[in-house]
Short mmCIF file of N, CA, C and O in Angstrom, two decimals:
data_model
loop_
_atom_site.label_atom_id
_atom_site.label_comp_id
_atom_site.label_asym_id
_atom_site.label_seq_id
_atom_site.Cartn_x
_atom_site.Cartn_y
_atom_site.Cartn_z
N MET A 511 0.83 -1.18 0.00
CA MET A 511 0.00 0.00 0.00
C MET A 511 0.88 1.24 0.00
O MET A 511 1.85 1.32 0.71
N SER A 512 0.52 2.22 -0.80
CA SER A 512 1.29 3.45 -0.90
C SER A 512 1.11 4.30 0.35
O SER A 512 0.05 4.31 0.96
N VAL A 513 2.16 5.01 0.71
CA VAL A 513 2.09 5.89 1.87
C VAL A 513 1.49 7.24 1.53
O VAL A 513 1.38 8.10 2.38
N VAL A 514 1.07 7.44 0.31
CA VAL A 514 0.50 8.70 -0.15
C VAL A 514 -1.02 8.59 -0.13
O VAL A 514 -1.59 7.65 -0.65
N ASP A 515 -1.67 9.57 0.46
CA ASP A 515 -3.12 9.66 0.45
C ASP A 515 -3.59 9.86 -0.98
O ASP A 515 -2.93 10.55 -1.77
N GLY A 516 -4.72 9.27 -1.35
CA GLY A 516 -5.23 9.35 -2.72
C GLY A 516 -5.37 10.76 -3.25
O GLY A 516 -5.19 11.01 -4.44
N ARG A 517 -5.67 11.72 -2.38
CA ARG A 517 -5.81 13.11 -2.83
C ARG A 517 -4.47 13.73 -3.17
O ARG A 517 -4.40 14.72 -3.89
N GLU A 518 -3.39 13.18 -2.67
CA GLU A 518 -2.06 13.73 -2.90
C GLU A 518 -1.37 13.12 -4.13
O GLU A 518 -0.33 13.62 -4.56
N ILE A 519 -1.94 12.08 -4.68
CA ILE A 519 -1.28 11.37 -5.79
C ILE A 519 -0.95 12.29 -6.96
O ILE A 519 0.19 12.28 -7.44
N PRO A 520 -1.88 13.13 -7.45
CA PRO A 520 -1.51 13.99 -8.59
C PRO A 520 -0.34 14.93 -8.27
O PRO A 520 0.53 15.15 -9.11
N GLU A 521 -0.30 15.46 -7.07
CA GLU A 521 0.78 16.37 -6.67
C GLU A 521 2.12 15.65 -6.60
O GLU A 521 3.14 16.14 -7.09
N VAL A 522 2.13 14.47 -5.99
CA VAL A 522 3.37 13.70 -5.88
C VAL A 522 3.82 13.23 -7.25
O VAL A 522 5.01 13.31 -7.59
N ARG A 523 2.88 12.78 -8.09
CA ARG A 523 3.21 12.35 -9.45
C ARG A 523 3.89 13.49 -10.21
O ARG A 523 4.91 13.31 -10.84
N ARG A 524 3.31 14.67 -10.14
CA ARG A 524 3.87 15.83 -10.86
C ARG A 524 5.27 16.17 -10.33
O ARG A 524 6.15 16.51 -11.11
N ARG A 525 5.48 16.06 -9.05
CA ARG A 525 6.79 16.34 -8.47
C ARG A 525 7.84 15.36 -9.00
O ARG A 525 8.95 15.76 -9.38
N HIS A 526 7.49 14.07 -9.09
CA HIS A 526 8.42 13.08 -9.62
C HIS A 526 8.70 13.31 -11.11
O HIS A 526 9.84 13.21 -11.56
N LEU A 527 7.66 13.64 -11.85
CA LEU A 527 7.85 13.91 -13.28
C LEU A 527 8.68 15.18 -13.50
O LEU A 527 9.50 15.23 -14.42
N ALA A 528 8.49 16.18 -12.65
CA ALA A 528 9.29 17.41 -12.76
C ALA A 528 10.76 17.13 -12.49
O ALA A 528 11.64 17.70 -13.16
N ALA A 529 11.04 16.27 -11.53
CA ALA A 529 12.44 15.90 -11.25
C ALA A 529 13.06 15.22 -12.46
O ALA A 529 14.21 15.50 -12.83
N LEU A 530 12.31 14.35 -13.11
CA LEU A 530 12.81 13.68 -14.30
C LEU A 530 12.97 14.67 -15.45
O LEU A 530 13.95 14.62 -16.20
N ALA A 531 12.04 15.60 -15.59
CA ALA A 531 12.13 16.62 -16.63
C ALA A 531 13.42 17.42 -16.49
O ALA A 531 14.11 17.69 -17.48
N TYR A 532 13.77 17.78 -15.28
CA TYR A 532 15.01 18.51 -15.02
C TYR A 532 16.22 17.70 -15.49
O TYR A 532 17.12 18.23 -16.15
N GLU A 533 16.22 16.42 -15.18
CA GLU A 533 17.36 15.55 -15.54
C GLU A 533 17.46 15.33 -17.04
O GLU A 533 18.56 15.33 -17.60
N VAL A 534 16.33 15.11 -17.73
CA VAL A 534 16.41 14.87 -19.18
C VAL A 534 16.81 16.15 -19.91
O VAL A 534 17.53 16.10 -20.90
N GLU A 535 16.36 17.29 -19.41
CA GLU A 535 16.75 18.56 -20.03
C GLU A 535 18.25 18.79 -19.90
O GLU A 535 18.91 19.28 -20.83
N ALA A 536 18.81 18.39 -18.76
CA ALA A 536 20.26 18.52 -18.55
C ALA A 536 21.04 17.67 -19.53
O ALA A 536 22.23 17.92 -19.78
N ARG A 537 20.40 16.67 -20.12
CA ARG A 537 21.04 15.79 -21.11
C ARG A 537 20.72 16.20 -22.55
O ARG A 537 21.01 15.48 -23.49
N GLY A 538 20.08 17.34 -22.70
CA GLY A 538 19.80 17.87 -24.05
C GLY A 538 18.51 17.39 -24.67
O GLY A 538 18.29 17.61 -25.85
N LEU A 539 17.67 16.72 -23.90
CA LEU A 539 16.38 16.26 -24.42
C LEU A 539 15.31 17.31 -24.14
O LEU A 539 15.40 18.06 -23.17
N SER A 540 14.31 17.35 -24.98
CA SER A 540 13.16 18.25 -24.79
C SER A 540 12.07 17.49 -24.05
O SER A 540 12.00 16.26 -24.12
N TRP A 541 11.20 18.22 -23.39
CA TRP A 541 10.12 17.57 -22.66
C TRP A 541 8.92 18.52 -22.56
O TRP A 541 9.05 19.72 -22.75
N ARG A 542 7.77 17.93 -22.25
CA ARG A 542 6.57 18.71 -21.92
C ARG A 542 5.65 17.80 -21.13
O ARG A 542 5.71 16.57 -21.24
N PHE A 543 4.82 18.41 -20.31
CA PHE A 543 3.81 17.64 -19.59
C PHE A 543 2.63 17.42 -20.53
O PHE A 543 2.30 18.28 -21.34
N ALA A 544 2.00 16.27 -20.42
CA ALA A 544 0.86 15.93 -21.27
C ALA A 544 -0.17 15.17 -20.45
O ALA A 544 0.07 14.82 -19.29
N GLY A 545 -1.30 14.91 -21.07
CA GLY A 545 -2.33 14.11 -20.43
C GLY A 545 -3.16 14.88 -19.44
O GLY A 545 -2.90 16.05 -19.15
N PRO A 546 -4.18 14.20 -18.91
CA PRO A 546 -5.05 14.84 -17.92
C PRO A 546 -4.25 15.27 -16.69
O PRO A 546 -3.46 14.50 -16.17
N ALA A 547 -4.44 16.50 -16.28
CA ALA A 547 -3.75 17.06 -15.11
C ALA A 547 -2.23 16.94 -15.24
O ALA A 547 -1.53 16.77 -14.24
N GLU A 548 -1.73 17.00 -16.47
CA GLU A 548 -0.29 16.89 -16.74
C GLU A 548 0.32 15.68 -16.04
O GLU A 548 1.33 15.76 -15.36
N SER A 549 -0.31 14.53 -16.25
CA SER A 549 0.07 13.30 -15.55
C SER A 549 1.09 12.44 -16.30
O SER A 549 1.47 11.38 -15.82
N VAL A 550 1.55 12.91 -17.45
CA VAL A 550 2.51 12.17 -18.27
C VAL A 550 3.62 13.12 -18.69
O VAL A 550 3.36 14.29 -18.97
N LEU A 551 4.84 12.61 -18.75
CA LEU A 551 5.96 13.40 -19.24
C LEU A 551 6.31 12.90 -20.63
O LEU A 551 6.65 11.73 -20.81
N SER A 552 6.21 13.78 -21.60
CA SER A 552 6.59 13.47 -22.97
C SER A 552 8.03 13.94 -23.17
O SER A 552 8.34 15.12 -22.96
N VAL A 553 8.92 13.02 -23.53
CA VAL A 553 10.34 13.34 -23.71
C VAL A 553 10.69 13.14 -25.18
O VAL A 553 10.35 12.11 -25.77
N LEU A 554 11.39 14.11 -25.74
CA LEU A 554 11.69 14.11 -27.17
C LEU A 554 13.19 14.26 -27.39
O LEU A 554 13.83 15.11 -26.77
N GLY A 555 13.70 13.44 -28.27
CA GLY A 555 15.09 13.58 -28.71
C GLY A 555 15.13 14.61 -29.81
O GLY A 555 14.62 14.36 -30.90
N PRO A 556 15.69 15.80 -29.58
CA PRO A 556 15.63 16.88 -30.57
C PRO A 556 16.25 16.52 -31.92
O PRO A 556 15.75 16.95 -32.95
N ARG A 557 17.30 15.74 -31.93
CA ARG A 557 17.96 15.39 -33.19
C ARG A 557 17.19 14.30 -33.93
O ARG A 557 16.95 14.39 -35.12
N THR A 558 16.79 13.25 -33.22
CA THR A 558 16.12 12.11 -33.85
C THR A 558 14.62 12.29 -33.98
O THR A 558 13.98 11.58 -34.75
N ARG A 559 14.07 13.19 -33.18
CA ARG A 559 12.61 13.44 -33.12
C ARG A 559 11.87 12.22 -32.57
O ARG A 559 10.65 12.12 -32.68
N ARG A 560 12.58 11.27 -31.98
CA ARG A 560 11.91 10.16 -31.29
C ARG A 560 11.30 10.67 -30.00
O ARG A 560 11.84 11.59 -29.38
N GLN A 561 10.21 10.03 -29.61
CA GLN A 561 9.48 10.49 -28.43
C GLN A 561 9.12 9.29 -27.55
O GLN A 561 8.86 8.21 -28.05
N VAL A 562 9.11 9.52 -26.24
CA VAL A 562 8.68 8.51 -25.31
C VAL A 562 7.83 9.18 -24.23
O VAL A 562 8.08 10.33 -23.86
N MET A 563 6.81 8.47 -23.79
CA MET A 563 5.94 8.97 -22.74
C MET A 563 6.28 8.23 -21.45
O MET A 563 6.38 7.00 -21.45
N VAL A 564 6.44 8.97 -20.36
CA VAL A 564 6.81 8.40 -19.07
C VAL A 564 5.73 8.75 -18.06
O VAL A 564 5.26 9.88 -18.01
N VAL A 565 5.37 7.77 -17.25
CA VAL A 565 4.44 8.01 -16.15
C VAL A 565 5.16 7.71 -14.84
O VAL A 565 6.13 6.96 -14.81
N ALA A 566 4.66 8.31 -13.78
CA ALA A 566 5.12 7.99 -12.43
C ALA A 566 3.89 7.43 -11.71
O ALA A 566 2.81 8.02 -11.75
N THR A 567 4.06 6.28 -11.09
CA THR A 567 2.92 5.62 -10.48
C THR A 567 3.28 5.04 -9.11
O THR A 567 4.40 4.59 -8.90
N PRO A 568 2.32 5.07 -8.19
CA PRO A 568 2.58 4.45 -6.89
C PRO A 568 2.66 2.93 -7.02
O PRO A 568 1.86 2.33 -7.73
N VAL A 569 3.65 2.35 -6.39
CA VAL A 569 3.80 0.89 -6.34
C VAL A 569 4.22 0.51 -4.93
O VAL A 569 5.11 1.13 -4.36
N ALA A 570 3.58 -0.51 -4.40
CA ALA A 570 3.90 -1.00 -3.05
C ALA A 570 4.01 0.19 -2.09
O ALA A 570 3.06 0.91 -1.90
N ALA A 571 5.18 0.40 -1.53
CA ALA A 571 5.37 1.49 -0.56
C ALA A 571 6.11 2.67 -1.16
O ALA A 571 6.61 3.52 -0.44
N GLY A 572 6.18 2.76 -2.49
CA GLY A 572 6.92 3.85 -3.11
C GLY A 572 6.34 4.23 -4.46
O GLY A 572 5.16 4.02 -4.72
N TRP A 573 7.21 4.78 -5.31
CA TRP A 573 6.82 5.22 -6.64
C TRP A 573 7.82 4.73 -7.66
O TRP A 573 9.01 4.59 -7.35
N SER A 574 7.34 4.49 -8.88
CA SER A 574 8.21 4.08 -9.98
C SER A 574 7.88 4.86 -11.24
O SER A 574 6.74 5.30 -11.42
N TYR A 575 8.90 5.01 -12.08
CA TYR A 575 8.70 5.52 -13.43
C TYR A 575 8.45 4.32 -14.34
O TYR A 575 9.09 3.28 -14.18
N LEU A 576 7.56 4.49 -15.30
CA LEU A 576 7.28 3.47 -16.32
C LEU A 576 7.34 4.13 -17.68
O LEU A 576 6.85 5.24 -17.86
N TRP A 577 7.93 3.42 -18.66
CA TRP A 577 7.96 3.92 -20.03
C TRP A 577 7.91 2.74 -20.98
O TRP A 577 8.16 1.60 -20.59
N PRO A 578 7.56 2.96 -22.25
CA PRO A 578 7.39 1.87 -23.21
C PRO A 578 8.63 0.99 -23.35
O PRO A 578 9.76 1.44 -23.10
N GLY A 579 8.40 -0.23 -23.77
CA GLY A 579 9.48 -1.18 -23.96
C GLY A 579 9.88 -1.89 -22.68
O GLY A 579 10.96 -2.46 -22.59
N GLY A 580 9.02 -1.83 -21.66
CA GLY A 580 9.31 -2.51 -20.41
C GLY A 580 10.14 -1.72 -19.43
O GLY A 580 10.62 -2.25 -18.44
N GLY A 581 10.32 -0.42 -19.69
CA GLY A 581 11.10 0.40 -18.78
C GLY A 581 10.40 0.62 -17.47
O GLY A 581 9.24 1.00 -17.43
N MET A 582 11.12 0.37 -16.37
CA MET A 582 10.58 0.58 -15.04
C MET A 582 11.74 0.81 -14.08
O MET A 582 12.73 0.07 -14.11
N ALA A 583 11.62 1.84 -13.25
CA ALA A 583 12.66 2.12 -12.25
C ALA A 583 12.06 2.92 -11.11
O ALA A 583 11.11 3.69 -11.30
N ASP A 584 12.61 2.74 -9.95
CA ASP A 584 12.19 3.50 -8.77
C ASP A 584 12.50 4.98 -9.02
O ASP A 584 13.51 5.32 -9.64
N VAL A 585 11.66 5.87 -8.50
CA VAL A 585 11.87 7.30 -8.72
C VAL A 585 13.15 7.79 -8.05
O VAL A 585 13.67 8.85 -8.43
N ALA A 586 13.69 7.05 -7.11
CA ALA A 586 14.96 7.42 -6.49
C ALA A 586 16.12 7.30 -7.49
O ALA A 586 17.18 7.88 -7.28
N GLU A 587 15.90 6.59 -8.59
CA GLU A 587 16.92 6.39 -9.62
C GLU A 587 16.73 7.36 -10.78
O GLU A 587 17.00 7.03 -11.93
N VAL A 588 16.31 8.58 -10.49
CA VAL A 588 15.95 9.54 -11.53
C VAL A 588 17.10 9.82 -12.49
O VAL A 588 16.89 9.93 -13.70
N THR A 589 18.33 9.90 -12.01
CA THR A 589 19.45 10.16 -12.93
C THR A 589 19.70 8.96 -13.85
O THR A 589 19.99 9.14 -15.03
N HIS A 590 19.54 7.77 -13.32
CA HIS A 590 19.69 6.56 -14.13
C HIS A 590 18.60 6.50 -15.20
O HIS A 590 18.87 6.15 -16.36
N VAL A 591 17.37 6.85 -14.83
CA VAL A 591 16.26 6.85 -15.79
C VAL A 591 16.54 7.87 -16.90
O VAL A 591 16.37 7.58 -18.08
N ALA A 592 17.01 9.06 -16.53
CA ALA A 592 17.32 10.08 -17.53
C ALA A 592 18.41 9.59 -18.48
O ALA A 592 18.33 9.81 -19.69
N ASP A 593 19.41 8.90 -17.95
CA ASP A 593 20.46 8.33 -18.80
C ASP A 593 19.89 7.30 -19.77
O ASP A 593 20.25 7.27 -20.95
N GLN A 594 18.99 6.45 -19.27
CA GLN A 594 18.38 5.43 -20.13
C GLN A 594 17.55 6.09 -21.24
O GLN A 594 17.60 5.66 -22.39
N LEU A 595 16.78 7.11 -20.89
CA LEU A 595 15.98 7.79 -21.90
C LEU A 595 16.86 8.49 -22.92
O LEU A 595 16.57 8.48 -24.12
N PHE A 596 17.97 9.05 -22.47
CA PHE A 596 18.91 9.69 -23.40
C PHE A 596 19.43 8.67 -24.41
O PHE A 596 19.45 8.93 -25.62
N ARG A 597 19.83 7.51 -23.92
CA ARG A 597 20.33 6.46 -24.84
C ARG A 597 19.24 6.00 -25.79
O ARG A 597 19.49 5.72 -26.97
N LEU A 598 18.03 5.91 -25.32
CA LEU A 598 16.90 5.48 -26.14
C LEU A 598 16.55 6.48 -27.24
O LEU A 598 16.20 6.10 -28.35
N LEU A 599 16.69 7.77 -26.94
CA LEU A 599 16.22 8.82 -27.84
C LEU A 599 17.30 9.51 -28.66
O LEU A 599 17.01 10.33 -29.52
N ARG A 600 18.56 9.19 -28.44
CA ARG A 600 19.62 9.90 -29.17
C ARG A 600 19.76 9.40 -30.58
O ARG A 600 19.29 8.43 -31.00
#
């Protein structure tokens, strides 16, 4: 069970996605929030124009990032996730 109250989920989700947005931008990738209540992070490789959508979701007692192709990582690994997305989109 998540330690986050259901009313706080959108706020916590956005905070995790914002942290990832900061990291991917530092690697030269473009990003924007998308979806209802900006619940998805769209990341774009400026040179390749490839795009990936990332969500942050509560799991067990924490949060994880999920992205297409089976990508999944704990939100504490935000720099590792940004590195993986950079390799995927370059």
